[in-house]
mmCIF file of C-alpha atoms and ligand atoms in Angstrom:
data_model
loop_
_atom_site.group_PDB
_atom_site.id
_atom_site.type_symbol
_atom_site.label_atom_id
_atom_site.label_comp_id
_atom_site.label_asym_id
_atom_site.label_seq_id
_atom_site.Cartn_x
_atom_site.Cartn_y
_atom_site.Cartn_z
ATOM 1 C CA MET C 204 -55.167 121.987 4.334
ATOM 2 C CA GLY C 205 -56.701 125.024 5.802
ATOM 3 C CA GLY C 206 -55.205 128.429 6.226
ATOM 4 C CA MET C 207 -52.150 130.306 7.366
ATOM 5 C CA ALA C 208 -51.286 131.645 10.758
ATOM 6 C CA PRO C 209 -48.688 132.534 13.316
ATOM 7 C CA PRO C 210 -46.870 129.884 15.314
ATOM 8 C CA PHE C 211 -48.590 128.329 18.316
ATOM 9 C CA ASP C 212 -47.555 126.409 21.368
ATOM 10 C CA LEU C 213 -47.525 122.673 20.649
ATOM 11 C CA ALA C 214 -47.560 121.813 24.336
ATOM 12 C CA ASP C 215 -50.723 120.554 25.997
ATOM 13 C CA LEU C 216 -52.695 119.963 22.818
ATOM 14 C CA PRO C 217 -55.407 117.547 23.851
ATOM 15 C CA THR C 218 -55.111 114.990 21.038
ATOM 16 C CA GLY C 219 -56.686 111.621 21.617
ATOM 17 C CA VAL C 220 -59.464 112.726 23.977
ATOM 18 C CA ALA C 221 -63.000 113.834 23.193
ATOM 19 C CA MET C 222 -63.853 117.283 24.519
ATOM 20 C CA SER C 223 -67.571 117.958 25.059
ATOM 21 C CA LEU C 224 -68.668 121.330 23.610
ATOM 22 C CA SER C 225 -72.465 121.038 23.996
ATOM 23 C CA SER C 226 -75.041 118.385 24.814
ATOM 24 C CA LEU C 227 -74.799 117.139 21.217
ATOM 25 C CA VAL C 228 -71.255 118.048 20.127
ATOM 26 C CA ALA C 229 -67.877 116.582 21.098
ATOM 27 C CA ARG C 230 -64.529 117.322 19.467
ATOM 28 C CA VAL C 231 -61.445 115.145 18.948
ATOM 29 C CA LEU C 232 -58.198 116.813 17.830
ATOM 30 C CA ALA C 233 -56.063 114.858 15.337
ATOM 31 C CA PRO C 234 -52.281 114.745 15.873
ATOM 32 C CA ASN C 235 -51.472 116.632 12.650
ATOM 33 C CA PRO C 236 -50.458 120.175 13.639
ATOM 34 C CA SER C 237 -48.704 122.193 10.905
ATOM 35 C CA PRO C 238 -48.462 125.738 9.568
ATOM 36 C CA PHE C 239 -51.514 124.841 7.414
ATOM 37 C CA THR C 240 -53.658 122.959 9.933
ATOM 38 C CA PHE C 241 -52.946 125.059 13.059
ATOM 39 C CA THR C 242 -53.208 122.720 16.078
ATOM 40 C CA GLY C 243 -54.519 119.950 13.798
ATOM 41 C CA THR C 244 -57.781 118.790 12.234
ATOM 42 C CA GLN C 245 -60.751 118.706 14.601
ATOM 43 C CA THR C 246 -63.180 115.836 14.146
ATOM 44 C CA TYR C 247 -66.667 116.344 15.585
ATOM 45 C CA VAL C 248 -68.861 113.590 16.997
ATOM 46 C CA VAL C 249 -72.507 114.724 16.916
ATOM 47 C CA GLY C 250 -75.337 113.101 18.875
ATOM 48 C CA ALA C 251 -76.126 111.843 22.373
ATOM 49 C CA GLY C 252 -77.481 108.451 21.246
ATOM 50 C CA ASP C 253 -76.537 107.408 17.767
ATOM 51 C CA VAL C 254 -73.935 109.697 16.213
ATOM 52 C CA ALA C 255 -72.500 111.263 13.071
ATOM 53 C CA VAL C 256 -68.758 111.856 12.713
ATOM 54 C CA ILE C 257 -67.824 115.040 10.846
ATOM 55 C CA ASP C 258 -64.434 115.319 9.091
ATOM 56 C CA PRO C 259 -62.835 112.082 10.328
ATOM 57 C CA GLY C 260 -59.429 113.529 9.487
ATOM 58 C CA PRO C 261 -56.111 112.062 8.367
ATOM 59 C CA GLU C 262 -55.676 108.298 8.262
ATOM 60 C CA GLU C 263 -53.627 107.846 11.414
ATOM 61 C CA ALA C 264 -54.022 104.870 13.767
ATOM 62 C CA GLU C 265 -53.785 107.056 16.868
ATOM 63 C CA HIS C 266 -56.608 109.324 15.688
ATOM 64 C CA LEU C 267 -58.822 106.413 14.599
ATOM 65 C CA ALA C 268 -58.389 104.862 18.066
ATOM 66 C CA ALA C 269 -59.381 108.173 19.662
ATOM 67 C CA LEU C 270 -62.480 108.372 17.438
ATOM 68 C CA MET C 271 -63.502 104.808 18.322
ATOM 69 C CA ALA C 272 -63.137 105.694 22.013
ATOM 70 C CA ALA C 273 -65.286 108.823 21.524
ATOM 71 C CA ILE C 274 -67.939 106.816 19.640
ATOM 72 C CA ALA C 275 -67.890 104.346 22.556
ATOM 73 C CA GLY C 276 -69.849 101.618 20.815
ATOM 74 C CA ARG C 277 -72.757 103.846 19.814
ATOM 75 C CA PRO C 278 -74.290 103.327 16.349
ATOM 76 C CA VAL C 279 -72.683 105.587 13.728
ATOM 77 C CA VAL C 280 -75.351 106.864 11.324
ATOM 78 C CA ALA C 281 -72.887 108.513 8.964
ATOM 79 C CA ILE C 282 -69.306 109.592 8.460
ATOM 80 C CA VAL C 283 -69.634 113.093 7.033
ATOM 81 C CA CYS C 284 -66.983 115.023 5.064
ATOM 82 C CA THR C 285 -66.990 118.787 4.419
ATOM 83 C CA HIS C 286 -64.404 118.504 1.630
ATOM 84 C CA THR C 287 -61.664 116.212 0.435
ATOM 85 C CA HIS C 288 -58.385 117.786 1.487
ATOM 86 C CA ARG C 289 -56.067 115.127 2.876
ATOM 87 C CA ASP C 290 -56.323 116.387 6.443
ATOM 88 C CA HIS C 291 -60.137 115.909 6.385
ATOM 89 C CA SER C 292 -61.431 112.820 4.564
ATOM 90 C CA PRO C 293 -58.887 109.928 4.373
ATOM 91 C CA ALA C 294 -59.905 108.414 7.748
ATOM 92 C CA ALA C 295 -63.450 108.006 6.378
ATOM 93 C CA ARG C 296 -62.588 104.681 4.738
ATOM 94 C CA PRO C 297 -61.014 102.869 7.714
ATOM 95 C CA LEU C 298 -63.624 104.348 10.079
ATOM 96 C CA SER C 299 -66.361 103.091 7.763
ATOM 97 C CA ALA C 300 -64.784 99.622 7.820
ATOM 98 C CA MET C 301 -64.532 99.713 11.631
ATOM 99 C CA THR C 302 -68.080 100.953 12.282
ATOM 100 C CA GLY C 303 -70.062 99.838 9.227
ATOM 101 C CA ALA C 304 -71.249 103.433 8.743
ATOM 102 C CA PRO C 305 -71.707 104.934 5.274
ATOM 103 C CA VAL C 306 -69.600 107.870 4.077
ATOM 104 C CA ILE C 307 -71.983 110.730 3.294
ATOM 105 C CA GLY C 308 -71.433 114.360 2.405
ATOM 106 C CA CYS C 309 -69.415 116.292 -0.144
ATOM 107 C CA ALA C 310 -69.011 115.108 -3.708
ATOM 108 C CA PRO C 311 -65.743 113.609 -4.904
ATOM 109 C CA LEU C 312 -63.779 116.236 -6.742
ATOM 110 C CA THR C 313 -64.875 116.434 -10.361
ATOM 111 C CA LEU C 314 -62.076 116.700 -12.855
ATOM 112 C CA ASP C 315 -62.573 119.066 -15.769
ATOM 113 C CA ASP C 316 -61.465 118.292 -19.306
ATOM 114 C CA ASP C 317 -59.376 121.433 -19.321
ATOM 115 C CA GLY C 318 -56.811 120.006 -16.944
ATOM 116 C CA PRO C 319 -56.638 118.486 -13.512
ATOM 117 C CA ARG C 320 -58.252 120.573 -10.806
ATOM 118 C CA ALA C 321 -56.839 118.458 -8.019
ATOM 119 C CA ASP C 322 -53.371 118.607 -6.550
ATOM 120 C CA ALA C 323 -51.439 116.654 -3.934
ATOM 121 C CA ALA C 324 -53.498 118.213 -1.155
ATOM 122 C CA PHE C 325 -56.579 116.274 -2.325
ATOM 123 C CA ASP C 326 -57.731 112.839 -1.226
ATOM 124 C CA ALA C 327 -58.151 111.276 -4.676
ATOM 125 C CA ALA C 328 -59.340 107.976 -3.192
ATOM 126 C CA TYR C 329 -62.444 109.533 -1.549
ATOM 127 C CA ARG C 330 -65.558 107.575 -2.587
ATOM 128 C CA PRO C 331 -68.737 108.612 -0.772
ATOM 129 C CA ASP C 332 -71.658 106.207 -0.436
ATOM 130 C CA ARG C 333 -74.010 109.159 -0.796
ATOM 131 C CA VAL C 334 -73.502 112.792 -1.846
ATOM 132 C CA LEU C 335 -75.634 115.431 -0.145
ATOM 133 C CA ALA C 336 -76.999 118.294 -2.227
ATOM 134 C CA ASP C 337 -77.523 121.746 -0.732
ATOM 135 C CA GLY C 338 -80.384 121.619 1.788
ATOM 136 C CA GLU C 339 -80.454 117.814 2.123
ATOM 137 C CA ARG C 340 -80.659 116.447 5.646
ATOM 138 C CA LEU C 341 -79.277 113.585 7.700
ATOM 139 C CA MET C 342 -81.059 112.614 10.908
ATOM 140 C CA GLY C 343 -80.357 110.677 14.078
ATOM 141 C CA GLU C 344 -81.859 110.552 17.581
ATOM 142 C CA GLY C 345 -82.375 114.197 18.535
ATOM 143 C CA TRP C 346 -80.133 115.666 15.846
ATOM 144 C CA THR C 347 -80.472 116.895 12.277
ATOM 145 C CA LEU C 348 -77.598 117.868 10.009
ATOM 146 C CA GLU C 349 -78.390 119.971 6.931
ATOM 147 C CA ALA C 350 -75.897 120.452 4.087
ATOM 148 C CA VAL C 351 -75.069 124.062 3.185
ATOM 149 C CA ALA C 352 -73.178 124.278 -0.122
ATOM 150 C CA THR C 353 -70.180 126.602 0.359
ATOM 151 C CA PRO C 354 -67.797 126.309 -2.609
ATOM 152 C CA GLY C 355 -64.682 128.492 -2.626
ATOM 153 C CA HIS C 356 -61.954 126.927 -0.458
ATOM 154 C CA THR C 357 -62.660 123.883 -2.644
ATOM 155 C CA SER C 358 -65.357 123.425 -5.291
ATOM 156 C CA ASN C 359 -66.967 120.564 -3.328
ATOM 157 C CA HIS C 360 -67.054 122.211 0.118
ATOM 158 C CA LEU C 361 -70.150 121.753 2.304
ATOM 159 C CA CYS C 362 -70.883 123.201 5.726
ATOM 160 C CA PHE C 363 -73.327 121.310 7.969
ATOM 161 C CA ALA C 364 -75.963 122.984 10.122
ATOM 162 C CA LEU C 365 -76.921 121.273 13.385
ATOM 163 C CA VAL C 366 -80.539 122.401 13.364
ATOM 164 C CA GLU C 367 -81.288 121.686 17.056
ATOM 165 C CA GLU C 368 -78.473 123.983 18.269
ATOM 166 C CA GLN C 369 -78.407 126.640 15.531
ATOM 167 C CA ALA C 370 -74.783 125.600 15.072
ATOM 168 C CA LEU C 371 -72.804 125.318 11.848
ATOM 169 C CA PHE C 372 -69.856 123.005 11.197
ATOM 170 C CA THR C 373 -67.833 125.201 8.868
ATOM 171 C CA GLY C 374 -64.987 122.874 7.817
ATOM 172 C CA ASP C 375 -62.316 125.050 6.216
ATOM 173 C CA HIS C 376 -64.739 127.644 4.827
ATOM 174 C CA VAL C 377 -64.579 129.711 8.022
ATOM 175 C CA MET C 378 -61.913 128.810 10.542
ATOM 176 C CA GLY C 379 -61.237 129.961 14.062
ATOM 177 C CA TRP C 380 -57.597 130.955 13.540
ATOM 178 C CA SER C 381 -56.979 132.196 9.996
ATOM 179 C CA THR C 382 -58.554 132.965 6.667
ATOM 180 C CA SER C 383 -58.884 130.027 4.239
ATOM 181 C CA VAL C 384 -56.348 129.396 1.510
ATOM 182 C CA ILE C 385 -58.094 129.756 -1.855
ATOM 183 C CA SER C 386 -55.897 127.863 -4.326
ATOM 184 C CA PRO C 387 -56.905 127.915 -8.020
ATOM 185 C CA PRO C 388 -57.983 126.216 -10.135
ATOM 186 C CA ASP C 389 -60.195 124.321 -7.673
ATOM 187 C CA GLY C 390 -60.286 127.166 -5.163
ATOM 188 C CA ASP C 391 -62.363 130.082 -6.455
ATOM 189 C CA MET C 392 -62.446 133.552 -4.889
ATOM 190 C CA ALA C 393 -65.769 134.614 -6.441
ATOM 191 C CA ASP C 394 -67.426 131.416 -5.188
ATOM 192 C CA TYR C 395 -65.832 131.916 -1.780
ATOM 193 C CA MET C 396 -67.202 135.454 -1.450
ATOM 194 C CA ARG C 397 -70.682 134.278 -2.507
ATOM 195 C CA SER C 398 -70.493 131.461 0.046
ATOM 196 C CA MET C 399 -69.456 133.953 2.752
ATOM 197 C CA GLN C 400 -72.387 136.195 1.818
ATOM 198 C CA ARG C 401 -74.628 133.172 2.146
ATOM 199 C CA LEU C 402 -73.466 132.602 5.727
ATOM 200 C CA LEU C 403 -74.105 136.268 6.560
ATOM 201 C CA GLU C 404 -77.739 135.740 5.647
ATOM 202 C CA ARG C 405 -78.113 132.778 8.033
ATOM 203 C CA GLU C 406 -78.819 132.986 11.742
ATOM 204 C CA ASP C 407 -76.320 130.539 13.162
ATOM 205 C CA MET C 408 -75.395 131.123 16.813
ATOM 206 C CA VAL C 409 -72.049 129.287 16.805
ATOM 207 C CA TYR C 410 -69.571 127.922 14.265
ATOM 208 C CA TYR C 411 -67.519 124.796 14.857
ATOM 209 C CA PRO C 412 -64.563 125.012 12.439
ATOM 210 C CA ALA C 413 -62.260 122.140 11.489
ATOM 211 C CA HIS C 414 -59.310 124.189 12.753
ATOM 212 C CA GLY C 415 -59.438 126.589 15.694
ATOM 213 C CA GLU C 416 -61.825 127.302 18.543
ATOM 214 C CA PRO C 417 -65.618 127.628 18.272
ATOM 215 C CA ILE C 418 -66.813 131.031 17.031
ATOM 216 C CA ASP C 419 -69.680 132.576 19.000
ATOM 217 C CA THR C 420 -69.968 135.808 17.016
ATOM 218 C CA PRO C 421 -70.141 134.191 13.591
ATOM 219 C CA GLN C 422 -71.665 136.970 11.477
ATOM 220 C CA ARG C 423 -69.170 139.494 12.804
ATOM 221 C CA LEU C 424 -66.258 137.196 11.941
ATOM 222 C CA VAL C 425 -67.633 136.545 8.437
ATOM 223 C CA ARG C 426 -68.059 140.277 7.815
ATOM 224 C CA GLY C 427 -64.489 140.840 9.037
ATOM 225 C CA MET C 428 -63.107 138.115 6.779
ATOM 226 C CA MET C 429 -64.966 139.496 3.758
ATOM 227 C CA GLY C 430 -63.563 142.935 4.550
ATOM 228 C CA HIS C 431 -60.072 141.428 4.794
ATOM 229 C CA ARG C 432 -60.420 139.971 1.264
ATOM 230 C CA LYS C 433 -61.637 143.315 -0.070
ATOM 231 C CA GLN C 434 -58.588 144.984 1.512
ATOM 232 C CA ARG C 435 -56.293 142.395 -0.060
ATOM 233 C CA GLU C 436 -57.922 143.026 -3.425
ATOM 234 C CA GLY C 437 -57.351 146.760 -2.973
ATOM 235 C CA GLN C 438 -53.678 146.126 -2.122
ATOM 236 C CA ILE C 439 -53.238 144.092 -5.317
ATOM 237 C CA LEU C 440 -54.795 146.830 -7.447
ATOM 238 C CA ARG C 441 -52.640 149.536 -5.837
ATOM 239 C CA PHE C 442 -49.549 147.368 -6.355
ATOM 240 C CA LEU C 443 -50.349 146.976 -10.071
ATOM 241 C CA GLU C 444 -51.117 150.691 -10.459
ATOM 242 C CA ARG C 445 -47.782 151.591 -8.857
ATOM 243 C CA ASN C 446 -45.551 148.929 -10.390
ATOM 244 C CA GLY C 447 -47.089 148.164 -13.782
ATOM 245 C CA ASP C 448 -46.540 144.641 -15.147
ATOM 246 C CA SER C 449 -45.901 142.390 -12.154
ATOM 247 C CA ILE C 450 -45.356 138.808 -11.057
ATOM 248 C CA ILE C 451 -47.092 137.247 -8.065
ATOM 249 C CA PRO C 452 -43.937 136.574 -5.948
ATOM 250 C CA ASP C 453 -43.181 140.325 -5.956
ATOM 251 C CA MET C 454 -46.732 141.099 -4.819
ATOM 252 C CA VAL C 455 -46.487 138.468 -2.054
ATOM 253 C CA ALA C 456 -43.103 139.778 -0.864
ATOM 254 C CA GLU C 457 -44.621 143.200 -0.281
ATOM 255 C CA MET C 458 -48.114 142.290 0.884
ATOM 256 C CA TYR C 459 -47.136 139.430 3.212
ATOM 257 C CA LYS C 460 -44.131 141.089 4.815
ATOM 258 C CA GLY C 461 -43.747 139.655 8.302
ATOM 259 C CA VAL C 462 -45.524 136.392 7.441
ATOM 260 C CA ASP C 463 -43.535 133.152 7.790
ATOM 261 C CA PRO C 464 -41.801 132.716 4.369
ATOM 262 C CA ARG C 465 -42.799 129.036 4.372
ATOM 263 C CA LEU C 466 -46.353 130.300 3.892
ATOM 264 C CA HIS C 467 -45.531 132.569 0.954
ATOM 265 C CA PRO C 468 -46.267 129.941 -1.722
ATOM 266 C CA ALA C 469 -49.759 129.455 -0.235
ATOM 267 C CA ALA C 470 -50.179 133.229 -0.040
ATOM 268 C CA GLY C 471 -49.283 133.321 -3.735
ATOM 269 C CA ARG C 472 -52.165 130.940 -4.460
ATOM 270 C CA SER C 473 -54.596 133.290 -2.708
ATOM 271 C CA VAL C 474 -53.197 136.276 -4.642
ATOM 272 C CA LEU C 475 -53.674 134.297 -7.862
ATOM 273 C CA ALA C 476 -57.270 133.585 -6.810
ATOM 274 C CA HIS C 477 -57.841 137.336 -6.415
ATOM 275 C CA LEU C 478 -56.227 138.061 -9.798
ATOM 276 C CA ILE C 479 -58.385 135.464 -11.584
ATOM 277 C CA ASP C 480 -61.481 136.999 -9.986
ATOM 278 C CA LEU C 481 -60.349 140.518 -11.017
ATOM 279 C CA ASP C 482 -59.641 139.242 -14.546
ATOM 280 C CA GLN C 483 -63.140 137.734 -14.763
ATOM 281 C CA ARG C 484 -64.563 141.075 -13.654
ATOM 282 C CA GLY C 485 -62.620 142.853 -16.440
ATOM 283 C CA ILE C 486 -60.302 144.815 -14.115
ATOM 284 C CA VAL C 487 -56.892 143.134 -14.650
ATOM 285 C CA ARG C 488 -55.397 140.788 -17.224
ATOM 286 C CA ALA C 489 -52.433 138.452 -17.649
ATOM 287 C CA ALA C 490 -49.992 138.936 -20.531
ATOM 288 C CA ASP C 491 -46.859 136.819 -21.002
ATOM 289 C CA GLY C 492 -46.915 135.704 -17.376
ATOM 290 C CA LEU C 493 -47.211 139.268 -16.080
ATOM 291 C CA TRP C 494 -50.265 140.822 -14.438
ATOM 292 C CA GLN C 495 -51.411 144.293 -15.372
ATOM 293 C CA MET C 496 -54.377 146.650 -15.076
ATOM 294 C CA ARG C 497 -56.687 146.721 -18.081
HETATM 295 ZN ZN1 ZN I 202 -59.072 122.289 3.324
#
């Protein structure tokens, strides 16, 4: 799952065909549009000779057939996952069986002793052949992918830099259509903001997100998204100052007026992520299920 956004036109979505975006990058749209995935998950095929496949997507026969057509018999060096939400990683296993390629990339989600961090949105069956640490590289003919650790949307999220093109595959960390949902306990707002800051300090020329169009002014978008989170945080604090002890649904009803009500539960998760961050910074606290200023 990715973010939240306005409705879009389902007509003419080019599922099933590879669209070339650069000499090394092609994109295949999966047939899983929803209020959370926008037009659907975008799988990237990287390389002009042998290839890597980034975010193979949901396990759907139609999408797997489209990926095999895009691979067109070329050797697959690796099937790479940015994180393990169910719209990103489940096709890794059948694609690995069909191509013989290893599954490489993000870690499986680690479960804490203090309760399950995963929910139904996670692909619990994900088993990578190799986990990449921050800065580790994968190489093929004429391409290099470098892992960039970007926890926040999920604790195991990685972006992947395509060194030869100064491009960054951003998964769900930065998307082309919406801000990411940060859903605690696995989603973490403080981590997310640190990971955004990290991207600001890089010199990528283009982002290829898992949902939405390529982003050719990446630093400007990241700055804008960080500003948006700071505004949201300010709204929460003003709400608590005005209303005293409060519950999240009341905050969402006011702050997300005009947003599709089906998205309000997800908005509530992002508000909770802000509140946990504010609590950790000593600004708010929870008492008997109510949130209040300290
Ligand atoms: Zn996701």
